[in-house]
Amino acid sequence: MTFIGKAIHIGVDLALATTCLAGIKRNTGLSFKLDAVENETAREYTKKYLNMGDSMYDYAVATCGSSKYFERK
C-alpha cells in the first residue's frame, strides 16, 4: 500500500474513532478529560479533534433522521 493510501486509511480510522467518542458522549454523558493533556498545544488540537467528531455525529444523525430508511421510536 502506498503512503497516500495508508494516510487515507489512518485518516478514516481517526474520523470513525472521534465519531464513536461523540456518540459515547451524547448517549452516556462520559467525555474525554482534556485536563489530562499536559501540553497546551496538544490540548487545543485534541479539543478540535473531538469537536470534529461532534460535528460528524450531528451530520450523521441529521442525515439518518431525514432518510426514509430510518424511523424514530
PDB file of N, CA, C and O in Angstrom:
ATOM      1  N   MET A   1       0.852  -1.174   0.000  1.00  0.00           N
ATOM      2  CA  MET A   1       0.000   0.000   0.000  1.00  0.00           C
ATOM      3  C   MET A   1       0.899   1.239   0.000  1.00  0.00           C
ATOM      4  O   MET A   1       1.895   1.287   0.699  1.00  0.00           O
ATOM      5  N   THR A   2       0.501   2.206  -0.756  1.00  0.00           N
ATOM      6  CA  THR A   2       1.319   3.410  -0.855  1.00  0.00           C
ATOM      7  C   THR A   2       1.151   4.291   0.377  1.00  0.00           C
ATOM      8  O   THR A   2       0.257   4.081   1.193  1.00  0.00           O
ATOM      9  N   PHE A   3       2.005   5.280   0.452  1.00  0.00           N
ATOM     10  CA  PHE A   3       1.944   6.216   1.579  1.00  0.00           C
ATOM     11  C   PHE A   3       0.615   6.957   1.592  1.00  0.00           C
ATOM     12  O   PHE A   3       0.013   7.135   2.656  1.00  0.00           O
ATOM     13  N   ILE A   4       0.138   7.366   0.422  1.00  0.00           N
ATOM     14  CA  ILE A   4      -1.138   8.103   0.353  1.00  0.00           C
ATOM     15  C   ILE A   4      -2.285   7.203   0.782  1.00  0.00           C
ATOM     16  O   ILE A   4      -3.189   7.628   1.502  1.00  0.00           O
ATOM     17  N   GLY A   5      -2.242   5.950   0.371  1.00  0.00           N
ATOM     18  CA  GLY A   5      -3.283   5.008   0.770  1.00  0.00           C
ATOM     19  C   GLY A   5      -3.306   4.780   2.276  1.00  0.00           C
ATOM     20  O   GLY A   5      -4.372   4.727   2.891  1.00  0.00           O
ATOM     21  N   LYS A   6      -2.130   4.666   2.863  1.00  0.00           N
ATOM     22  CA  LYS A   6      -2.058   4.487   4.314  1.00  0.00           C
ATOM     23  C   LYS A   6      -2.530   5.737   5.048  1.00  0.00           C
ATOM     24  O   LYS A   6      -3.212   5.642   6.072  1.00  0.00           O
ATOM     25  N   ALA A   7      -2.180   6.901   4.530  1.00  0.00           N
ATOM     26  CA  ALA A   7      -2.609   8.153   5.161  1.00  0.00           C
ATOM     27  C   ALA A   7      -4.130   8.288   5.116  1.00  0.00           C
ATOM     28  O   ALA A   7      -4.749   8.702   6.103  1.00  0.00           O
ATOM     29  N   ILE A   8      -4.733   7.926   3.991  1.00  0.00           N
ATOM     30  CA  ILE A   8      -6.199   7.978   3.883  1.00  0.00           C
ATOM     31  C   ILE A   8      -6.824   6.984   4.851  1.00  0.00           C
ATOM     32  O   ILE A   8      -7.809   7.293   5.533  1.00  0.00           O
ATOM     33  N   HIS A   9      -6.271   5.780   4.925  1.00  0.00           N
ATOM     34  CA  HIS A   9      -6.794   4.750   5.823  1.00  0.00           C
ATOM     35  C   HIS A   9      -6.734   5.209   7.280  1.00  0.00           C
ATOM     36  O   HIS A   9      -7.715   5.068   8.022  1.00  0.00           O
ATOM     37  N   ILE A  10      -5.616   5.775   7.679  1.00  0.00           N
ATOM     38  CA  ILE A  10      -5.465   6.260   9.058  1.00  0.00           C
ATOM     39  C   ILE A  10      -6.413   7.431   9.310  1.00  0.00           C
ATOM     40  O   ILE A  10      -7.028   7.524  10.383  1.00  0.00           O
ATOM     41  N   GLY A  11      -6.573   8.312   8.328  1.00  0.00           N
ATOM     42  CA  GLY A  11      -7.494   9.439   8.475  1.00  0.00           C
ATOM     43  C   GLY A  11      -8.934   8.987   8.669  1.00  0.00           C
ATOM     44  O   GLY A  11      -9.657   9.532   9.514  1.00  0.00           O
ATOM     45  N   VAL A  12      -9.351   7.999   7.897  1.00  0.00           N
ATOM     46  CA  VAL A  12     -10.716   7.470   8.046  1.00  0.00           C
ATOM     47  C   VAL A  12     -10.874   6.801   9.407  1.00  0.00           C
ATOM     48  O   VAL A  12     -11.903   6.968  10.076  1.00  0.00           O
ATOM     49  N   ASP A  13      -9.866   6.057   9.839  1.00  0.00           N
ATOM     50  CA  ASP A  13      -9.924   5.421  11.160  1.00  0.00           C
ATOM     51  C   ASP A  13     -10.038   6.462  12.275  1.00  0.00           C
ATOM     52  O   ASP A  13     -10.817   6.282  13.224  1.00  0.00           O
ATOM     53  N   LEU A  14      -9.281   7.544  12.169  1.00  0.00           N
ATOM     54  CA  LEU A  14      -9.352   8.610  13.177  1.00  0.00           C
ATOM     55  C   LEU A  14     -10.717   9.286  13.169  1.00  0.00           C
ATOM     56  O   LEU A  14     -11.256   9.630  14.226  1.00  0.00           O
ATOM     57  N   ALA A  15     -11.293   9.482  11.988  1.00  0.00           N
ATOM     58  CA  ALA A  15     -12.623  10.087  11.902  1.00  0.00           C
ATOM     59  C   ALA A  15     -13.673   9.181  12.547  1.00  0.00           C
ATOM     60  O   ALA A  15     -14.566   9.660  13.268  1.00  0.00           O
ATOM     61  N   LEU A  16     -13.583   7.879  12.310  1.00  0.00           N
ATOM     62  CA  LEU A  16     -14.528   6.946  12.928  1.00  0.00           C
ATOM     63  C   LEU A  16     -14.360   6.903  14.444  1.00  0.00           C
ATOM     64  O   LEU A  16     -15.350   6.822  15.184  1.00  0.00           O
ATOM     65  N   ALA A  17     -13.117   6.979  14.902  1.00  0.00           N
ATOM     66  CA  ALA A  17     -12.867   6.952  16.348  1.00  0.00           C
ATOM     67  C   ALA A  17     -13.453   8.180  17.032  1.00  0.00           C
ATOM     68  O   ALA A  17     -14.095   8.073  18.084  1.00  0.00           O
ATOM     69  N   THR A  18     -13.280   9.366  16.450  1.00  0.00           N
ATOM     70  CA  THR A  18     -13.802  10.570  17.083  1.00  0.00           C
ATOM     71  C   THR A  18     -15.328  10.614  17.015  1.00  0.00           C
ATOM     72  O   THR A  18     -15.977  11.117  17.924  1.00  0.00           O
ATOM     73  N   THR A  19     -15.904  10.044  15.952  1.00  0.00           N
ATOM     74  CA  THR A  19     -17.366   9.967  15.871  1.00  0.00           C
ATOM     75  C   THR A  19     -17.907   9.013  16.924  1.00  0.00           C
ATOM     76  O   THR A  19     -18.939   9.279  17.547  1.00  0.00           O
ATOM     77  N   CYS A  20     -17.202   7.923  17.164  1.00  0.00           N
ATOM     78  CA  CYS A  20     -17.592   6.986  18.211  1.00  0.00           C
ATOM     79  C   CYS A  20     -17.516   7.650  19.581  1.00  0.00           C
ATOM     80  O   CYS A  20     -18.422   7.488  20.413  1.00  0.00           O
ATOM     81  N   LEU A  21     -16.463   8.418  19.830  1.00  0.00           N
ATOM     82  CA  LEU A  21     -16.348   9.139  21.106  1.00  0.00           C
ATOM     83  C   LEU A  21     -17.479  10.151  21.268  1.00  0.00           C
ATOM     84  O   LEU A  21     -17.987  10.352  22.379  1.00  0.00           O
ATOM     85  N   ALA A  22     -17.888  10.792  20.184  1.00  0.00           N
ATOM     86  CA  ALA A  22     -19.007  11.740  20.254  1.00  0.00           C
ATOM     87  C   ALA A  22     -20.310  11.010  20.588  1.00  0.00           C
ATOM     88  O   ALA A  22     -21.122  11.513  21.373  1.00  0.00           O
ATOM     89  N   GLY A  23     -20.502   9.831  20.014  1.00  0.00           N
ATOM     90  CA  GLY A  23     -21.694   9.042  20.336  1.00  0.00           C
ATOM     91  C   GLY A  23     -21.714   8.610  21.782  1.00  0.00           C
ATOM     92  O   GLY A  23     -22.758   8.641  22.447  1.00  0.00           O
ATOM     93  N   ILE A  24     -20.572   8.217  22.304  1.00  0.00           N
ATOM     94  CA  ILE A  24     -20.483   7.847  23.720  1.00  0.00           C
ATOM     95  C   ILE A  24     -20.813   9.056  24.593  1.00  0.00           C
ATOM     96  O   ILE A  24     -21.542   8.940  25.578  1.00  0.00           O
ATOM     97  N   LYS A  25     -20.296  10.209  24.209  1.00  0.00           N
ATOM     98  CA  LYS A  25     -20.556  11.432  24.973  1.00  0.00           C
ATOM     99  C   LYS A  25     -22.044  11.770  24.985  1.00  0.00           C
ATOM    100  O   LYS A  25     -22.605  12.109  26.025  1.00  0.00           O
ATOM    101  N   ARG A  26     -22.689  11.654  23.836  1.00  0.00           N
ATOM    102  CA  ARG A  26     -24.112  12.009  23.741  1.00  0.00           C
ATOM    103  C   ARG A  26     -25.019  11.014  24.446  1.00  0.00           C
ATOM    104  O   ARG A  26     -26.035  11.386  25.020  1.00  0.00           O
ATOM    105  N   ASN A  27     -24.668   9.733  24.399  1.00  0.00           N
ATOM    106  CA  ASN A  27     -25.554   8.709  24.940  1.00  0.00           C
ATOM    107  C   ASN A  27     -25.320   8.399  26.413  1.00  0.00           C
ATOM    108  O   ASN A  27     -26.242   7.953  27.092  1.00  0.00           O
ATOM    109  N   THR A  28     -24.099   8.617  26.903  1.00  0.00           N
ATOM    110  CA  THR A  28     -23.818   8.267  28.289  1.00  0.00           C
ATOM    111  C   THR A  28     -23.420   9.455  29.154  1.00  0.00           C
ATOM    112  O   THR A  28     -23.448   9.354  30.371  1.00  0.00           O
ATOM    113  N   GLY A  29     -23.005  10.546  28.526  1.00  0.00           N
ATOM    114  CA  GLY A  29     -22.539  11.695  29.280  1.00  0.00           C
ATOM    115  C   GLY A  29     -21.055  11.628  29.617  1.00  0.00           C
ATOM    116  O   GLY A  29     -20.499  12.570  30.177  1.00  0.00           O
ATOM    117  N   LEU A  30     -20.400  10.525  29.286  1.00  0.00           N
ATOM    118  CA  LEU A  30     -18.968  10.395  29.529  1.00  0.00           C
ATOM    119  C   LEU A  30     -18.205  11.139  28.440  1.00  0.00           C
ATOM    120  O   LEU A  30     -18.523  11.017  27.270  1.00  0.00           O
ATOM    121  N   SER A  31     -17.223  11.916  28.840  1.00  0.00           N
ATOM    122  CA  SER A  31     -16.437  12.642  27.849  1.00  0.00           C
ATOM    123  C   SER A  31     -14.955  12.545  28.191  1.00  0.00           C
ATOM    124  O   SER A  31     -14.577  12.240  29.323  1.00  0.00           O
ATOM    125  N   PHE A  32     -14.140  12.825  27.193  1.00  0.00           N
ATOM    126  CA  PHE A  32     -12.693  12.775  27.354  1.00  0.00           C
ATOM    127  C   PHE A  32     -12.249  13.895  28.283  1.00  0.00           C
ATOM    128  O   PHE A  32     -12.686  15.032  28.168  1.00  0.00           O
ATOM    129  N   LYS A  33     -11.362  13.585  29.212  1.00  0.00           N
ATOM    130  CA  LYS A  33     -10.885  14.559  30.188  1.00  0.00           C
ATOM    131  C   LYS A  33      -9.715  15.339  29.586  1.00  0.00           C
ATOM    132  O   LYS A  33      -8.596  14.842  29.495  1.00  0.00           O
ATOM    133  N   LEU A  34      -9.992  16.563  29.137  1.00  0.00           N
ATOM    134  CA  LEU A  34      -8.969  17.376  28.491  1.00  0.00           C
ATOM    135  C   LEU A  34      -7.898  17.847  29.466  1.00  0.00           C
ATOM    136  O   LEU A  34      -6.791  18.191  29.053  1.00  0.00           O
ATOM    137  N   ASP A  35      -8.199  17.867  30.739  1.00  0.00           N
ATOM    138  CA  ASP A  35      -7.201  18.266  31.732  1.00  0.00           C
ATOM    139  C   ASP A  35      -6.046  17.269  31.812  1.00  0.00           C
ATOM    140  O   ASP A  35      -4.974  17.611  32.300  1.00  0.00           O
ATOM    141  N   ALA A  36      -6.271  16.049  31.343  1.00  0.00           N
ATOM    142  CA  ALA A  36      -5.228  15.035  31.376  1.00  0.00           C
ATOM    143  C   ALA A  36      -4.124  15.318  30.353  1.00  0.00           C
ATOM    144  O   ALA A  36      -3.027  14.805  30.476  1.00  0.00           O
ATOM    145  N   VAL A  37      -4.428  16.150  29.354  1.00  0.00           N
ATOM    146  CA  VAL A  37      -3.428  16.506  28.342  1.00  0.00           C
ATOM    147  C   VAL A  37      -2.615  17.667  28.894  1.00  0.00           C
ATOM    148  O   VAL A  37      -3.134  18.757  29.125  1.00  0.00           O
ATOM    149  N   GLU A  38      -1.331  17.435  29.113  1.00  0.00           N
ATOM    150  CA  GLU A  38      -0.489  18.435  29.774  1.00  0.00           C
ATOM    151  C   GLU A  38      -0.052  19.562  28.843  1.00  0.00           C
ATOM    152  O   GLU A  38       0.009  20.711  29.251  1.00  0.00           O
ATOM    153  N   ASN A  39       0.236  19.251  27.605  1.00  0.00           N
ATOM    154  CA  ASN A  39       0.714  20.242  26.653  1.00  0.00           C
ATOM    155  C   ASN A  39      -0.458  21.091  26.146  1.00  0.00           C
ATOM    156  O   ASN A  39      -1.472  20.556  25.699  1.00  0.00           O
ATOM    157  N   GLU A  40      -0.339  22.401  26.204  1.00  0.00           N
ATOM    158  CA  GLU A  40      -1.425  23.303  25.809  1.00  0.00           C
ATOM    159  C   GLU A  40      -1.756  23.155  24.326  1.00  0.00           C
ATOM    160  O   GLU A  40      -2.931  23.161  23.948  1.00  0.00           O
ATOM    161  N   THR A  41      -0.740  23.027  23.484  1.00  0.00           N
ATOM    162  CA  THR A  41      -0.980  22.867  22.046  1.00  0.00           C
ATOM    163  C   THR A  41      -1.682  21.543  21.761  1.00  0.00           C
ATOM    164  O   THR A  41      -2.629  21.500  20.963  1.00  0.00           O
ATOM    165  N   ALA A  42      -1.246  20.478  22.398  1.00  0.00           N
ATOM    166  CA  ALA A  42      -1.892  19.179  22.215  1.00  0.00           C
ATOM    167  C   ALA A  42      -3.325  19.218  22.719  1.00  0.00           C
ATOM    168  O   ALA A  42      -4.220  18.617  22.107  1.00  0.00           O
ATOM    169  N   ARG A  43      -3.570  19.931  23.824  1.00  0.00           N
ATOM    170  CA  ARG A  43      -4.922  20.062  24.349  1.00  0.00           C
ATOM    171  C   ARG A  43      -5.829  20.786  23.348  1.00  0.00           C
ATOM    172  O   ARG A  43      -6.979  20.406  23.134  1.00  0.00           O
ATOM    173  N   GLU A  44      -5.289  21.829  22.710  1.00  0.00           N
ATOM    174  CA  GLU A  44      -6.063  22.598  21.726  1.00  0.00           C
ATOM    175  C   GLU A  44      -6.429  21.720  20.520  1.00  0.00           C
ATOM    176  O   GLU A  44      -7.578  21.722  20.065  1.00  0.00           O
ATOM    177  N   TYR A  45      -5.449  20.954  20.014  1.00  0.00           N
ATOM    178  CA  TYR A  45      -5.726  20.090  18.869  1.00  0.00           C
ATOM    179  C   TYR A  45      -6.630  18.916  19.239  1.00  0.00           C
ATOM    180  O   TYR A  45      -7.437  18.469  18.423  1.00  0.00           O
ATOM    181  N   THR A  46      -6.520  18.426  20.456  1.00  0.00           N
ATOM    182  CA  THR A  46      -7.426  17.375  20.909  1.00  0.00           C
ATOM    183  C   THR A  46      -8.853  17.894  20.976  1.00  0.00           C
ATOM    184  O   THR A  46      -9.796  17.201  20.576  1.00  0.00           O
ATOM    185  N   LYS A  47      -9.016  19.117  21.449  1.00  0.00           N
ATOM    186  CA  LYS A  47     -10.350  19.727  21.502  1.00  0.00           C
ATOM    187  C   LYS A  47     -10.923  19.892  20.096  1.00  0.00           C
ATOM    188  O   LYS A  47     -12.097  19.605  19.856  1.00  0.00           O
ATOM    189  N   LYS A  48     -10.101  20.330  19.139  1.00  0.00           N
ATOM    190  CA  LYS A  48     -10.550  20.464  17.752  1.00  0.00           C
ATOM    191  C   LYS A  48     -10.928  19.101  17.174  1.00  0.00           C
ATOM    192  O   LYS A  48     -11.926  18.972  16.456  1.00  0.00           O
ATOM    193  N   TYR A  49     -10.136  18.082  17.480  1.00  0.00           N
ATOM    194  CA  TYR A  49     -10.401  16.722  17.009  1.00  0.00           C
ATOM    195  C   TYR A  49     -11.738  16.213  17.557  1.00  0.00           C
ATOM    196  O   TYR A  49     -12.553  15.662  16.809  1.00  0.00           O
ATOM    197  N   LEU A  50     -11.985  16.425  18.841  1.00  0.00           N
ATOM    198  CA  LEU A  50     -13.238  15.976  19.435  1.00  0.00           C
ATOM    199  C   LEU A  50     -14.421  16.779  18.918  1.00  0.00           C
ATOM    200  O   LEU A  50     -15.515  16.227  18.726  1.00  0.00           O
ATOM    201  N   ASN A  51     -14.244  18.059  18.658  1.00  0.00           N
ATOM    202  CA  ASN A  51     -15.318  18.869  18.075  1.00  0.00           C
ATOM    203  C   ASN A  51     -15.648  18.405  16.668  1.00  0.00           C
ATOM    204  O   ASN A  51     -16.810  18.458  16.247  1.00  0.00           O
ATOM    205  N   MET A  52     -14.647  17.958  15.912  1.00  0.00           N
ATOM    206  CA  MET A  52     -14.892  17.413  14.585  1.00  0.00           C
ATOM    207  C   MET A  52     -15.774  16.166  14.694  1.00  0.00           C
ATOM    208  O   MET A  52     -16.692  15.974  13.894  1.00  0.00           O
ATOM    209  N   GLY A  53     -15.533  15.346  15.690  1.00  0.00           N
ATOM    210  CA  GLY A  53     -16.366  14.163  15.911  1.00  0.00           C
ATOM    211  C   GLY A  53     -17.792  14.527  16.248  1.00  0.00           C
ATOM    212  O   GLY A  53     -18.731  13.882  15.776  1.00  0.00           O
ATOM    213  N   ASP A  54     -17.976  15.570  17.059  1.00  0.00           N
ATOM    214  CA  ASP A  54     -19.328  16.035  17.370  1.00  0.00           C
ATOM    215  C   ASP A  54     -20.051  16.492  16.106  1.00  0.00           C
ATOM    216  O   ASP A  54     -21.228  16.184  15.901  1.00  0.00           O
ATOM    217  N   SER A  55     -19.350  17.212  15.249  1.00  0.00           N
ATOM    218  CA  SER A  55     -19.949  17.684  14.001  1.00  0.00           C
ATOM    219  C   SER A  55     -20.313  16.519  13.090  1.00  0.00           C
ATOM    220  O   SER A  55     -21.391  16.506  12.481  1.00  0.00           O
ATOM    221  N   MET A  56     -19.430  15.537  13.000  1.00  0.00           N
ATOM    222  CA  MET A  56     -19.711  14.374  12.160  1.00  0.00           C
ATOM    223  C   MET A  56     -20.879  13.566  12.720  1.00  0.00           C
ATOM    224  O   MET A  56     -21.713  13.070  11.957  1.00  0.00           O
ATOM    225  N   TYR A  57     -20.953  13.456  14.025  1.00  0.00           N
ATOM    226  CA  TYR A  57     -22.058  12.738  14.651  1.00  0.00           C
ATOM    227  C   TYR A  57     -23.376  13.463  14.378  1.00  0.00           C
ATOM    228  O   TYR A  57     -24.368  12.827  14.012  1.00  0.00           O
ATOM    229  N   ASP A  58     -23.382  14.791  14.537  1.00  0.00           N
ATOM    230  CA  ASP A  58     -24.590  15.564  14.258  1.00  0.00           C
ATOM    231  C   ASP A  58     -25.039  15.406  12.813  1.00  0.00           C
ATOM    232  O   ASP A  58     -26.224  15.266  12.527  1.00  0.00           O
ATOM    233  N   TYR A  59     -24.078  15.439  11.885  1.00  0.00           N
ATOM    234  CA  TYR A  59     -24.408  15.283  10.474  1.00  0.00           C
ATOM    235  C   TYR A  59     -24.992  13.903  10.193  1.00  0.00           C
ATOM    236  O   TYR A  59     -25.975  13.768   9.461  1.00  0.00           O
ATOM    237  N   ALA A  60     -24.404  12.866  10.783  1.00  0.00           N
ATOM    238  CA  ALA A  60     -24.904  11.508  10.576  1.00  0.00           C
ATOM    239  C   ALA A  60     -26.311  11.346  11.134  1.00  0.00           C
ATOM    240  O   ALA A  60     -27.177  10.731  10.483  1.00  0.00           O
ATOM    241  N   VAL A  61     -26.574  11.911  12.309  1.00  0.00           N
ATOM    242  CA  VAL A  61     -27.908  11.812  12.906  1.00  0.00           C
ATOM    243  C   VAL A  61     -28.928  12.570  12.060  1.00  0.00           C
ATOM    244  O   VAL A  61     -30.034  12.088  11.814  1.00  0.00           O
ATOM    245  N   ALA A  62     -28.561  13.754  11.580  1.00  0.00           N
ATOM    246  CA  ALA A  62     -29.475  14.533  10.748  1.00  0.00           C
ATOM    247  C   ALA A  62     -29.757  13.825   9.424  1.00  0.00           C
ATOM    248  O   ALA A  62     -30.897  13.807   8.949  1.00  0.00           O
ATOM    249  N   THR A  63     -28.735  13.236   8.836  1.00  0.00           N
ATOM    250  CA  THR A  63     -28.918  12.522   7.579  1.00  0.00           C
ATOM    251  C   THR A  63     -29.808  11.298   7.761  1.00  0.00           C
ATOM    252  O   THR A  63     -30.717  11.056   6.963  1.00  0.00           O
ATOM    253  N   CYS A  64     -29.574  10.534   8.806  1.00  0.00           N
ATOM    254  CA  CYS A  64     -30.402   9.359   9.073  1.00  0.00           C
ATOM    255  C   CYS A  64     -31.823   9.764   9.449  1.00  0.00           C
ATOM    256  O   CYS A  64     -32.789   9.087   9.080  1.00  0.00           O
ATOM    257  N   GLY A  65     -31.972  10.874  10.164  1.00  0.00           N
ATOM    258  CA  GLY A  65     -33.293  11.337  10.566  1.00  0.00           C
ATOM    259  C   GLY A  65     -34.146  11.784   9.399  1.00  0.00           C
ATOM    260  O   GLY A  65     -35.379  11.703   9.442  1.00  0.00           O
ATOM    261  N   SER A  66     -33.521  12.265   8.336  1.00  0.00           N
ATOM    262  CA  SER A  66     -34.293  12.719   7.170  1.00  0.00           C
ATOM    263  C   SER A  66     -34.431  11.628   6.113  1.00  0.00           C
ATOM    264  O   SER A  66     -35.061  11.841   5.086  1.00  0.00           O
ATOM    265  N   SER A  67     -33.864  10.459   6.364  1.00  0.00           N
ATOM    266  CA  SER A  67     -33.924   9.352   5.415  1.00  0.00           C
ATOM    267  C   SER A  67     -35.210   8.561   5.609  1.00  0.00           C
ATOM    268  O   SER A  67     -35.738   8.448   6.721  1.00  0.00           O
ATOM    269  N   LYS A  68     -35.696   8.002   4.523  1.00  0.00           N
ATOM    270  CA  LYS A  68     -36.908   7.186   4.619  1.00  0.00           C
ATOM    271  C   LYS A  68     -36.615   5.791   5.164  1.00  0.00           C
ATOM    272  O   LYS A  68     -37.529   5.038   5.461  1.00  0.00           O
ATOM    273  N   TYR A  69     -35.330   5.451   5.300  1.00  0.00           N
ATOM    274  CA  TYR A  69     -34.947   4.129   5.771  1.00  0.00           C
ATOM    275  C   TYR A  69     -34.827   4.016   7.285  1.00  0.00           C
ATOM    276  O   TYR A  69     -34.605   2.942   7.812  1.00  0.00           O
ATOM    277  N   PHE A  70     -34.957   5.126   7.999  1.00  0.00           N
ATOM    278  CA  PHE A  70     -34.858   5.135   9.454  1.00  0.00           C
ATOM    279  C   PHE A  70     -36.125   5.726  10.041  1.00  0.00           C
ATOM    280  O   PHE A  70     -36.775   6.564   9.430  1.00  0.00           O
ATOM    281  N   GLU A  71     -36.468   5.275  11.248  1.00  0.00           N
ATOM    282  CA  GLU A  71     -37.626   5.831  11.950  1.00  0.00           C
ATOM    283  C   GLU A  71     -37.268   6.029  13.414  1.00  0.00           C
ATOM    284  O   GLU A  71     -36.431   5.340  13.960  1.00  0.00           O
ATOM    285  N   ARG A  72     -37.920   6.998  14.045  1.00  0.00           N
ATOM    286  CA  ARG A  72     -37.705   7.254  15.473  1.00  0.00           C
ATOM    287  C   ARG A  72     -38.699   6.447  16.288  1.00  0.00           C
ATOM    288  O   ARG A  72     -39.866   6.347  15.942  1.00  0.00           O
ATOM    289  N   LYS A  73     -38.226   5.899  17.386  1.00  0.00           N
ATOM    290  CA  LYS A  73     -39.115   5.121  18.273  1.00  0.00           C
ATOM    291  C   LYS A  73     -39.098   5.709  19.640  1.00  0.00           C
ATOM    292  O   LYS A  73     -38.236   6.332  20.095  1.00  0.00           O
TER     293      LYS A  73
END
